[in-house]
Short mmCIF file of C-alpha atoms in Angstrom, two decimals:
data_model
loop_
_atom_site.label_atom_id
_atom_site.label_comp_id
_atom_site.label_asym_id
_atom_site.label_seq_id
_atom_site.Cartn_x
_atom_site.Cartn_y
_atom_site.Cartn_z
CA MET A 1 13.13 30.83 6.87
CA ASP A 2 15.53 28.31 5.32
CA THR A 3 15.71 28.19 1.60
CA TYR A 4 18.11 26.88 -1.02
CA TYR A 5 18.56 30.42 -2.39
CA HIS A 6 19.73 33.33 -0.34
CA PRO A 7 19.95 36.83 -2.03
CA LYS A 8 23.14 37.55 -0.09
CA ASP A 9 24.87 34.48 -1.54
CA LEU A 10 25.30 36.33 -4.81
CA GLY A 11 27.86 38.57 -2.97
CA HIS A 12 29.79 35.35 -2.08
CA PHE A 13 30.11 34.19 -5.64
CA ALA A 14 33.92 34.72 -5.46
CA ASP A 15 34.11 32.09 -2.78
CA MET A 16 33.98 29.64 -5.60
CA GLY A 17 37.62 30.61 -6.27
CA LYS A 18 38.84 29.49 -2.84
CA ALA A 19 39.28 25.81 -3.63
CA ASN A 20 40.65 26.32 -7.15
CA PRO A 21 41.82 29.85 -7.81
CA ALA A 22 43.31 29.09 -11.18
CA LEU A 23 40.00 27.90 -12.74
CA TRP A 24 38.14 30.75 -11.08
CA GLU A 25 40.53 33.34 -12.54
CA LYS A 26 40.28 31.83 -15.97
CA PHE A 27 36.49 31.79 -15.76
CA MET A 28 36.40 35.44 -14.60
CA ALA A 29 38.84 36.61 -17.29
CA TYR A 30 36.67 34.92 -19.90
CA TYR A 31 33.48 36.27 -18.32
CA GLY A 32 34.80 39.76 -18.31
CA ALA A 33 35.85 39.60 -21.91
CA VAL A 34 32.50 38.16 -22.96
CA PHE A 35 30.62 41.14 -21.46
CA ALA A 36 33.00 43.89 -22.77
CA GLU A 37 31.89 46.11 -25.57
CA GLY A 38 32.50 44.32 -28.86
CA ALA A 39 30.43 43.79 -31.96
CA LEU A 40 27.60 43.93 -29.50
CA THR A 41 27.23 46.75 -27.01
CA GLU A 42 27.42 46.15 -23.23
CA ARG A 43 23.73 47.04 -23.11
CA GLU A 44 22.74 44.46 -25.75
CA LYS A 45 24.90 41.79 -23.99
CA ALA A 46 23.21 42.56 -20.67
CA LEU A 47 19.75 42.15 -22.26
CA ILE A 48 20.83 38.78 -23.73
CA ALA A 49 22.10 37.72 -20.32
CA LEU A 50 18.76 38.79 -18.80
CA ALA A 51 16.87 36.69 -21.28
CA VAL A 52 19.14 33.70 -20.69
CA ALA A 53 18.83 34.14 -16.94
CA HIS A 54 15.07 33.58 -17.34
CA ALA A 55 15.57 30.61 -19.63
CA VAL A 56 17.87 28.89 -17.06
CA GLN A 57 15.73 30.27 -14.25
CA CYS A 58 18.62 31.48 -12.14
CA PRO A 59 17.40 33.91 -9.47
CA TYR A 60 20.99 35.24 -8.94
CA CYS A 61 21.35 35.98 -12.59
CA ILE A 62 17.88 37.58 -12.85
CA ASP A 63 18.80 39.86 -9.91
CA ALA A 64 22.21 40.73 -11.31
CA TYR A 65 21.17 41.28 -14.95
CA THR A 66 18.06 43.20 -14.10
CA GLN A 67 20.25 45.71 -12.31
CA ALA A 68 22.93 45.50 -15.01
CA SER A 69 20.38 46.10 -17.78
CA LEU A 70 19.00 49.19 -15.97
CA GLU A 71 22.52 50.46 -15.41
CA LYS A 72 23.42 49.94 -19.06
CA GLY A 73 20.44 52.07 -20.07
CA SER A 74 17.74 49.57 -20.88
CA ASN A 75 14.16 50.31 -19.77
CA ILE A 76 11.45 48.02 -18.47
CA GLU A 77 9.81 47.77 -21.87
CA GLU A 78 12.99 46.46 -23.49
CA MET A 79 13.68 44.14 -20.58
CA THR A 80 10.16 42.73 -20.74
CA GLU A 81 10.60 42.06 -24.44
CA ALA A 82 13.83 40.26 -23.68
CA VAL A 83 12.06 37.96 -21.23
CA HIS A 84 9.43 37.29 -23.86
CA VAL A 85 12.18 36.29 -26.27
CA ALA A 86 13.32 33.71 -23.65
CA CYS A 87 9.79 32.60 -23.14
CA ALA A 88 9.11 32.23 -26.89
CA ILE A 89 12.25 30.15 -27.41
CA ARG A 90 11.51 27.96 -24.43
CA GLY A 91 7.96 27.49 -25.61
CA GLY A 92 8.96 27.01 -29.17
CA ALA A 93 11.59 24.47 -28.10
CA SER A 94 8.83 22.39 -26.52
CA LEU A 95 6.51 22.78 -29.46
CA VAL A 96 9.06 21.94 -32.12
CA HIS A 97 9.63 18.60 -30.40
CA GLY A 98 6.05 17.94 -31.31
CA VAL A 99 7.43 17.11 -34.72
CA GLN A 100 9.30 14.24 -33.11
CA MET A 101 6.10 13.22 -31.45
CA ARG A 102 4.30 13.25 -34.76
CA ASN A 103 7.14 11.29 -36.46
CA VAL A 104 6.89 8.56 -33.83
CA ALA A 105 3.05 8.60 -33.81
CA THR A 106 2.93 8.44 -37.56
CA LYS A 107 5.34 5.53 -37.70
CA LEU A 108 3.38 3.59 -35.06
CA SER A 109 -0.06 4.36 -36.33
CA MET A 110 -2.09 2.88 -39.14
CA MET B 1 4.63 52.40 -10.43
CA ALA B 2 1.65 54.77 -10.42
CA MET B 3 2.32 57.79 -8.34
CA THR B 4 -0.05 60.27 -6.79
CA PRO B 5 1.01 63.93 -7.19
CA LEU B 6 3.66 64.75 -4.66
CA LYS B 7 4.11 67.68 -2.30
CA SER B 8 7.46 68.71 -1.04
CA LEU B 9 8.90 67.09 2.08
CA ARG B 10 8.56 70.50 3.73
CA ALA B 11 4.83 70.69 2.89
CA ARG B 12 4.26 67.24 4.24
CA ASP B 13 6.11 67.91 7.49
CA SER B 14 8.29 64.91 6.74
CA ALA B 15 11.13 64.22 9.13
CA LEU B 16 13.40 64.29 6.11
CA ALA B 17 12.50 67.98 5.52
CA SER B 18 15.19 68.49 8.17
CA THR B 19 18.59 68.51 6.59
CA ARG B 20 20.01 67.61 9.95
CA GLU B 21 17.97 64.42 9.88
CA GLN B 22 19.12 63.61 6.44
CA VAL B 23 22.78 64.04 7.48
CA ARG B 24 22.20 62.02 10.58
CA ARG B 25 20.88 59.09 8.56
CA LEU B 26 23.69 59.34 6.02
CA GLU B 27 26.40 59.49 8.57
CA SER B 28 25.06 56.72 10.84
CA THR B 29 24.30 54.11 8.22
CA PRO B 30 25.46 50.75 9.69
CA GLY B 31 28.30 49.16 7.72
CA LEU B 32 28.84 52.24 5.51
CA PRO B 33 32.56 53.23 5.43
CA ARG B 34 32.97 56.97 6.06
CA PHE B 35 33.54 58.91 2.83
CA ASP B 36 36.49 60.81 4.24
CA GLY B 37 38.21 57.44 5.04
CA THR B 38 37.61 56.16 1.55
CA LEU B 39 39.00 59.43 0.17
CA ALA B 40 42.08 59.02 2.41
CA GLY B 41 42.55 55.54 1.11
CA ALA B 42 42.70 56.94 -2.40
CA GLY B 43 45.24 59.62 -1.32
CA LEU B 44 42.72 62.44 -1.92
CA HIS B 45 42.00 63.63 1.64
CA PRO B 46 41.48 66.41 2.33
CA LEU B 47 39.77 67.41 -0.92
CA ARG B 48 40.62 70.93 -1.99
CA ALA B 49 39.32 73.24 -4.72
CA THR B 50 41.52 73.70 -7.76
CA GLY B 51 39.94 77.00 -8.78
CA ILE B 52 36.53 78.21 -9.81
CA THR B 53 35.42 77.78 -13.46
CA VAL B 54 31.70 77.40 -12.76
CA PHE B 55 29.63 79.99 -10.92
CA GLN B 56 26.47 78.08 -10.09
CA ILE B 57 23.49 80.12 -8.85
CA ASN B 58 20.54 78.33 -7.30
CA VAL B 59 17.80 81.02 -7.45
CA GLY B 60 15.33 79.11 -5.29
CA LYS B 61 13.05 76.18 -4.70
CA LEU B 62 9.96 77.19 -6.64
CA CYS B 63 9.18 74.70 -9.44
CA ASN B 64 6.19 73.85 -11.53
CA GLN B 65 7.02 70.09 -11.07
CA THR B 66 7.41 68.00 -7.97
CA CYS B 67 9.78 65.24 -9.10
CA ARG B 68 10.06 62.18 -6.99
CA HIS B 69 13.89 62.25 -6.97
CA CYS B 70 14.41 65.96 -6.48
CA HIS B 71 17.47 66.75 -4.35
CA VAL B 72 16.18 70.30 -3.80
CA ASP B 73 12.81 69.37 -2.40
CA ALA B 74 11.46 71.88 -4.89
CA GLY B 75 7.87 72.29 -5.96
CA PRO B 76 4.98 74.72 -6.43
CA ASP B 77 4.59 74.84 -2.61
CA ARG B 78 8.08 76.20 -2.05
CA ALA B 79 8.48 79.99 -1.81
CA GLU B 80 12.21 80.45 -1.20
CA MET B 81 13.47 82.74 -4.03
CA MET B 82 16.59 84.79 -4.61
CA SER B 83 15.89 88.50 -4.26
CA ARG B 84 17.02 91.10 -6.77
CA GLY B 85 19.53 92.45 -4.21
CA THR B 86 21.19 89.11 -3.82
CA ALA B 87 21.18 88.60 -7.62
CA GLU B 88 22.96 91.93 -7.94
CA GLN B 89 25.57 90.82 -5.36
CA CYS B 90 26.06 87.69 -7.44
CA MET B 91 26.78 89.73 -10.59
CA SER B 92 28.95 92.15 -8.72
CA ALA B 93 31.04 89.18 -7.48
CA LEU B 94 31.12 87.57 -11.03
CA ALA B 95 32.33 90.83 -12.53
CA ARG B 96 35.43 90.78 -10.28
CA THR B 97 36.46 87.37 -11.73
CA ASP B 98 37.09 85.75 -15.07
CA ILE B 99 34.99 82.70 -14.21
CA PRO B 100 33.90 81.59 -17.68
CA THR B 101 30.64 79.77 -16.92
CA VAL B 102 27.43 80.79 -15.09
CA ASP B 103 25.14 77.86 -14.38
CA ILE B 104 21.63 78.88 -13.22
CA THR B 105 19.52 76.30 -11.43
CA GLY B 106 16.59 75.89 -9.04
CA GLY B 107 13.74 74.72 -8.81
CA ALA B 108 12.66 75.90 -12.11
CA PRO B 109 14.99 78.89 -12.23
CA GLU B 110 13.09 80.62 -15.03
CA LEU B 111 10.11 81.15 -12.68
CA ASN B 112 12.15 83.60 -10.59
CA PRO B 113 11.98 87.11 -11.88
CA VAL B 114 15.75 87.58 -11.31
CA PHE B 115 16.47 84.83 -13.86
CA ARG B 116 16.31 87.11 -16.82
CA TYR B 117 18.39 89.74 -15.06
CA LEU B 118 21.07 87.14 -14.26
CA VAL B 119 21.16 85.92 -17.90
CA GLU B 120 21.34 89.43 -19.35
CA GLU B 121 24.01 90.54 -16.96
CA SER B 122 26.13 87.42 -17.31
CA VAL B 123 25.95 87.70 -21.10
CA ARG B 124 26.92 91.35 -20.83
CA LEU B 125 29.95 90.24 -18.90
CA GLY B 126 30.82 87.84 -21.70
CA ARG B 127 30.21 84.61 -19.81
CA ARG B 128 28.80 81.34 -21.03
CA VAL B 129 25.35 80.89 -19.46
CA MET B 130 23.66 77.55 -18.78
CA ASP B 131 19.95 77.17 -17.82
CA ARG B 132 19.01 74.01 -15.91
CA CYS B 133 15.60 73.62 -17.48
CA ASN B 134 12.90 71.11 -16.64
CA LEU B 135 11.41 71.57 -20.15
CA SER B 136 7.75 71.71 -19.09
CA VAL B 137 8.30 75.27 -17.85
CA LEU B 138 8.65 76.33 -21.43
CA LEU B 139 4.96 75.47 -22.03
CA LEU B 140 3.60 77.53 -19.17
CA PRO B 141 1.46 80.43 -20.47
CA SER B 142 3.47 82.82 -18.24
CA GLN B 143 6.73 81.66 -20.03
CA ALA B 144 5.49 81.89 -23.62
CA ASP B 145 8.44 84.06 -24.55
CA LEU B 146 10.99 82.08 -22.57
CA ALA B 147 12.45 79.94 -25.36
CA GLY B 148 12.93 83.05 -27.50
CA PHE B 149 14.57 84.85 -24.70
CA LEU B 150 17.03 81.96 -24.17
CA ALA B 151 17.81 81.81 -27.87
CA ARG B 152 18.41 85.54 -28.18
CA HIS B 153 20.96 85.42 -25.37
CA ARG B 154 22.57 82.22 -26.66
CA VAL B 155 21.87 80.49 -23.39
CA GLU B 156 22.86 76.79 -23.28
CA VAL B 157 19.76 74.80 -22.34
CA VAL B 158 20.53 71.91 -20.07
CA ALA B 159 17.33 69.97 -20.14
CA SER B 160 16.19 67.09 -17.99
CA LEU B 161 15.05 63.97 -19.84
CA PRO B 162 15.79 60.92 -17.78
CA SER B 163 14.27 58.27 -19.99
CA LEU B 164 12.80 57.62 -23.41
CA VAL B 165 9.78 55.89 -21.93
CA GLN B 166 6.58 57.77 -20.98
CA THR B 167 5.74 55.67 -17.93
CA GLN B 168 9.25 56.13 -16.45
CA ILE B 169 9.33 59.84 -16.98
CA ASP B 170 5.83 60.37 -15.73
CA ALA B 171 6.51 58.19 -12.64
CA GLN B 172 9.52 60.27 -11.70
CA ARG B 173 8.51 63.77 -12.87
CA GLY B 174 4.68 63.77 -12.79
CA ALA B 175 1.82 62.77 -15.03
CA GLY B 176 2.02 64.20 -18.50
CA VAL B 177 5.60 65.48 -18.17
CA PHE B 178 6.86 63.09 -20.91
CA GLU B 179 4.63 64.57 -23.63
CA LYS B 180 5.34 68.12 -22.35
CA SER B 181 9.07 67.48 -22.46
CA LEU B 182 8.97 66.22 -26.05
CA GLU B 183 6.84 69.27 -27.08
CA ALA B 184 9.29 71.61 -25.38
CA LEU B 185 12.27 69.92 -27.17
CA ARG B 186 10.45 70.35 -30.49
CA ARG B 187 10.02 74.08 -29.77
CA LEU B 188 13.67 74.42 -28.90
CA ASN B 189 14.65 72.57 -32.13
CA ALA B 190 12.42 74.84 -34.09
CA LEU B 191 14.39 77.81 -32.72
CA GLY B 192 17.70 76.15 -33.84
CA TYR B 193 18.62 74.51 -30.58
CA GLY B 194 20.52 71.35 -31.12
CA LYS B 195 20.85 72.05 -34.89
CA PRO B 196 24.34 71.99 -36.42
CA GLY B 197 25.65 75.50 -37.12
CA SER B 198 23.07 77.35 -35.06
CA GLY B 199 25.43 77.91 -32.06
CA LEU B 200 22.39 77.21 -29.84
CA VAL B 201 23.41 74.36 -27.60
CA LEU B 202 20.87 71.84 -26.25
CA THR B 203 22.26 69.38 -23.74
CA LEU B 204 20.11 66.62 -22.31
CA VAL B 205 20.55 65.37 -18.72
CA THR B 206 19.55 61.85 -17.80
CA ASN B 207 19.47 60.32 -14.35
CA PRO B 208 18.33 56.82 -13.49
CA VAL B 209 14.65 56.34 -12.89
CA GLY B 210 15.23 54.29 -9.74
CA ALA B 211 17.88 52.99 -7.32
CA PHE B 212 20.65 52.13 -9.74
CA LEU B 213 23.65 53.76 -11.38
CA PRO B 214 23.47 55.50 -14.71
CA PRO B 215 24.76 53.95 -17.99
CA ALA B 216 28.04 54.91 -19.60
CA GLN B 217 27.48 58.46 -20.90
CA GLU B 218 28.61 57.78 -24.48
CA ALA B 219 26.42 54.71 -24.80
CA GLN B 220 23.40 56.55 -23.37
CA GLU B 221 24.00 59.48 -25.77
CA ARG B 222 24.13 57.12 -28.77
CA GLN B 223 20.91 55.42 -27.65
CA PHE B 224 19.05 58.73 -27.06
CA ARG B 225 20.33 60.38 -30.26
CA GLU B 226 19.19 57.44 -32.38
CA ARG B 227 15.79 56.96 -30.71
CA LEU B 228 14.85 60.69 -30.33
CA ALA B 229 15.72 61.31 -34.00
CA ARG B 230 13.98 58.23 -35.34
CA VAL B 231 10.84 58.16 -33.25
CA HIS B 232 10.34 61.83 -32.34
CA GLY B 233 12.34 63.87 -34.85
CA ILE B 234 14.30 65.53 -32.01
CA VAL B 235 18.03 66.43 -32.12
CA PHE B 236 20.37 67.64 -29.41
CA ASN B 237 24.06 68.41 -29.04
CA ALA B 238 25.27 66.41 -25.99
CA LEU B 239 23.97 64.25 -23.19
CA TYR B 240 25.09 64.18 -19.52
CA THR B 241 24.45 61.26 -17.22
CA ILE B 242 23.98 62.11 -13.54
CA THR B 243 23.78 59.78 -10.55
CA ASN B 244 20.91 60.27 -8.21
CA MET B 245 22.15 61.76 -4.97
CA PRO B 246 20.87 59.96 -1.79
CA ILE B 247 19.41 63.08 -0.18
CA SER B 248 16.05 64.82 0.05
CA ARG B 249 13.22 63.18 -1.88
CA PHE B 250 15.39 60.58 -3.52
CA LEU B 251 16.54 59.62 0.01
CA GLU B 252 12.84 59.31 0.96
CA PHE B 253 12.24 57.01 -2.09
CA LEU B 254 15.24 54.85 -1.04
CA LEU B 255 14.04 54.56 2.52
CA GLU B 256 10.40 53.94 1.67
CA THR B 257 11.15 51.23 -0.89
CA GLY B 258 13.75 49.37 1.08
CA ASN B 259 16.54 50.35 -1.35
CA TYR B 260 18.60 52.68 0.88
CA GLU B 261 21.21 50.23 2.18
CA GLY B 262 21.54 48.44 -1.20
CA TYR B 263 21.95 51.69 -3.04
CA MET B 264 24.56 53.09 -0.66
CA GLN B 265 26.42 49.80 -0.90
CA ARG B 266 26.32 50.05 -4.65
CA LEU B 267 27.74 53.55 -4.54
CA VAL B 268 30.51 52.49 -2.19
CA GLU B 269 31.47 49.38 -4.26
CA ALA B 270 31.62 51.64 -7.35
CA PHE B 271 33.87 54.28 -5.69
CA ASN B 272 36.29 55.46 -8.41
CA PRO B 273 39.40 57.43 -7.34
CA ALA B 274 39.62 59.04 -10.75
CA ALA B 275 35.98 60.25 -10.41
CA ALA B 276 36.78 61.54 -6.86
CA ASP B 277 39.77 63.43 -8.23
CA GLY B 278 37.56 65.19 -10.80
CA VAL B 279 34.44 66.01 -8.74
CA MET B 280 32.74 69.24 -9.66
CA CYS B 281 32.99 70.86 -6.24
CA ARG B 282 36.71 71.36 -6.89
CA TYR B 283 35.99 73.87 -9.67
CA THR B 284 32.48 75.05 -8.74
CA LEU B 285 31.17 77.75 -6.43
CA SER B 286 27.54 77.25 -5.51
CA VAL B 287 25.43 80.26 -4.41
CA GLY B 288 22.15 79.64 -2.59
CA TRP B 289 18.93 81.61 -3.01
CA ASP B 290 19.83 83.60 0.13
CA GLY B 291 23.38 84.40 -1.00
CA ARG B 292 25.09 81.80 1.15
CA LEU B 293 28.03 79.93 -0.49
CA TYR B 294 28.58 76.23 -0.82
CA ASP B 295 30.90 73.79 -2.47
CA CYS B 296 28.09 72.33 -4.66
CA ASP B 297 24.30 72.23 -4.99
CA PHE B 298 24.09 69.04 -2.92
CA ASN B 299 25.92 70.48 0.03
CA GLN B 300 23.61 73.48 -0.33
CA MET B 301 20.54 71.24 -0.01
CA LEU B 302 22.06 69.66 3.12
CA ASP B 303 22.84 73.08 4.69
CA LEU B 304 26.61 72.34 4.58
CA PRO B 305 28.12 75.72 3.79
CA ILE B 306 31.76 76.14 2.69
CA GLY B 307 34.15 75.64 5.53
CA GLY B 308 37.69 76.61 6.37
CA GLY B 309 36.89 80.06 7.60
CA ALA B 310 36.30 81.48 4.08
CA PRO B 311 33.55 84.15 3.90
CA ASN B 312 30.35 82.23 3.22
CA HIS B 313 28.04 84.88 1.75
CA ILE B 314 28.17 86.30 -1.71
CA ARG B 315 28.27 89.87 -0.37
CA ASP B 316 31.67 88.99 1.11
CA PHE B 317 32.88 87.18 -1.98
CA ASP B 318 36.65 86.61 -1.64
CA PRO B 319 37.99 84.62 -4.62
CA GLY B 320 41.43 84.35 -3.04
CA HIS B 321 40.12 82.34 -0.19
CA LEU B 322 37.72 80.30 -2.27
CA MET B 323 40.03 79.18 -5.01
CA THR B 324 41.91 76.74 -2.79
CA ARG B 325 39.37 76.14 -0.05
CA ARG B 326 38.92 72.74 1.60
CA ILE B 327 35.83 71.01 0.36
CA VAL B 328 33.20 69.98 2.87
CA THR B 329 32.44 66.27 2.38
CA GLY B 330 30.15 63.60 3.78
CA ASN B 331 28.70 60.22 2.93
CA HIS B 332 26.37 61.72 0.34
CA CYS B 333 29.50 62.44 -1.73
CA TYR B 334 29.64 58.76 -2.72
CA GLY B 335 26.91 59.79 -5.23
CA CYS B 336 29.50 61.83 -7.20
CA THR B 337 32.40 59.38 -7.03
CA ALA B 338 30.60 56.11 -8.12
CA GLY B 339 31.47 54.52 -11.44
CA ALA B 340 32.36 57.03 -14.14
CA GLY B 341 31.59 59.82 -11.69
CA SER B 342 28.79 62.32 -11.71
CA SER B 343 28.54 66.09 -11.84
CA CYS B 344 26.31 68.82 -13.19
CA GLY B 345 28.44 68.32 -16.33
CA GLY B 346 27.80 64.61 -16.50
CA SER B 347 30.37 61.89 -15.86
CA THR B 348 33.83 62.99 -14.78
CA THR B 349 36.15 60.29 -16.09
#
């Protein structure tokens, strides 16, 4: 069945370097440095990436960072909490805009 | 995932109970590069032994657990056990060498009556002895004195604890095993195991609870050390990470869940020449319950005995031939060469 997303396409991510290798290499060097052990552990970074993947709703990223989180030693409880963090921030982001709604409504109302 | 209690592949008459069928599947996987070719590409073919520093004895397939990933297909329904005569042949062979480490495994090796003989004799010969322990065996009424026996003989306990989460451990190792494992670890700690200055070494072994690679060993050890101490008051000396080998019941899991090809691809992509150079078969001799000799416990479970014309039974033990033997390899070996490598002693790089 045709679909915009194909799981196997994740394996072809590097094809994005074909038309502009210089930019691709810069991106990948940066990407690798971001995920290297630093002030945060690789495991913590993978959990952040997993949460962000849910916030941006990227199926490739969810696939990749579910596997990465497991391979960095996270368990399903921790990964579920990470997704809830993404969910809370997304929900909170909507809700906090209610203040803007209230400001406008207050100004317009008697 | 909730699991019903397992029986062994053998007890279920599974096609995968046949080691020949397992090897056939591994060697005929579409798109999988042959391991020997990958080794050759890294300049490591043929793989040869560099000596023997670990004398690993698998005393049989009897176990009080039936773990979902078991590469031995062990369980309460398996009766294959090393005899006293074969155990004596093992010790006779050991005495002719200066191999420093004796690594006793199973099944649950402690359930075999020859286990204590092997420990006592190996200690008498001045060797370091390791017991591959599933932890829950320490709680069996018949093994009430086991922990004390291990402590008296200064046996290093190498204990399986794949996760810090009850649902994960119970899914892989059986209902209730998580709590039993923690209770067994507390008993070992109470005897001094894992405590500084006691000289009683407690090593944990973790393996992934699923079709993925293990974490970096150091990172996993830090995580386990902090969590076990903080939440459960448990201490240990070291932690090994081990990759699940795509054979036996783990192979069954991979095939049943549609993970086989993806897992093998993951192993191949993560092939690490440094890990291949340091694989345990190069310094291990593996003895089966019936006395036959193998390069490693995994080859043993695939019925792939040592090759190259070296005597392949412990009664004909010939260290001269074995020290430099050519290692028998196959596509299952990708399990030991992926990422940071995997061995009975944890990662290899």
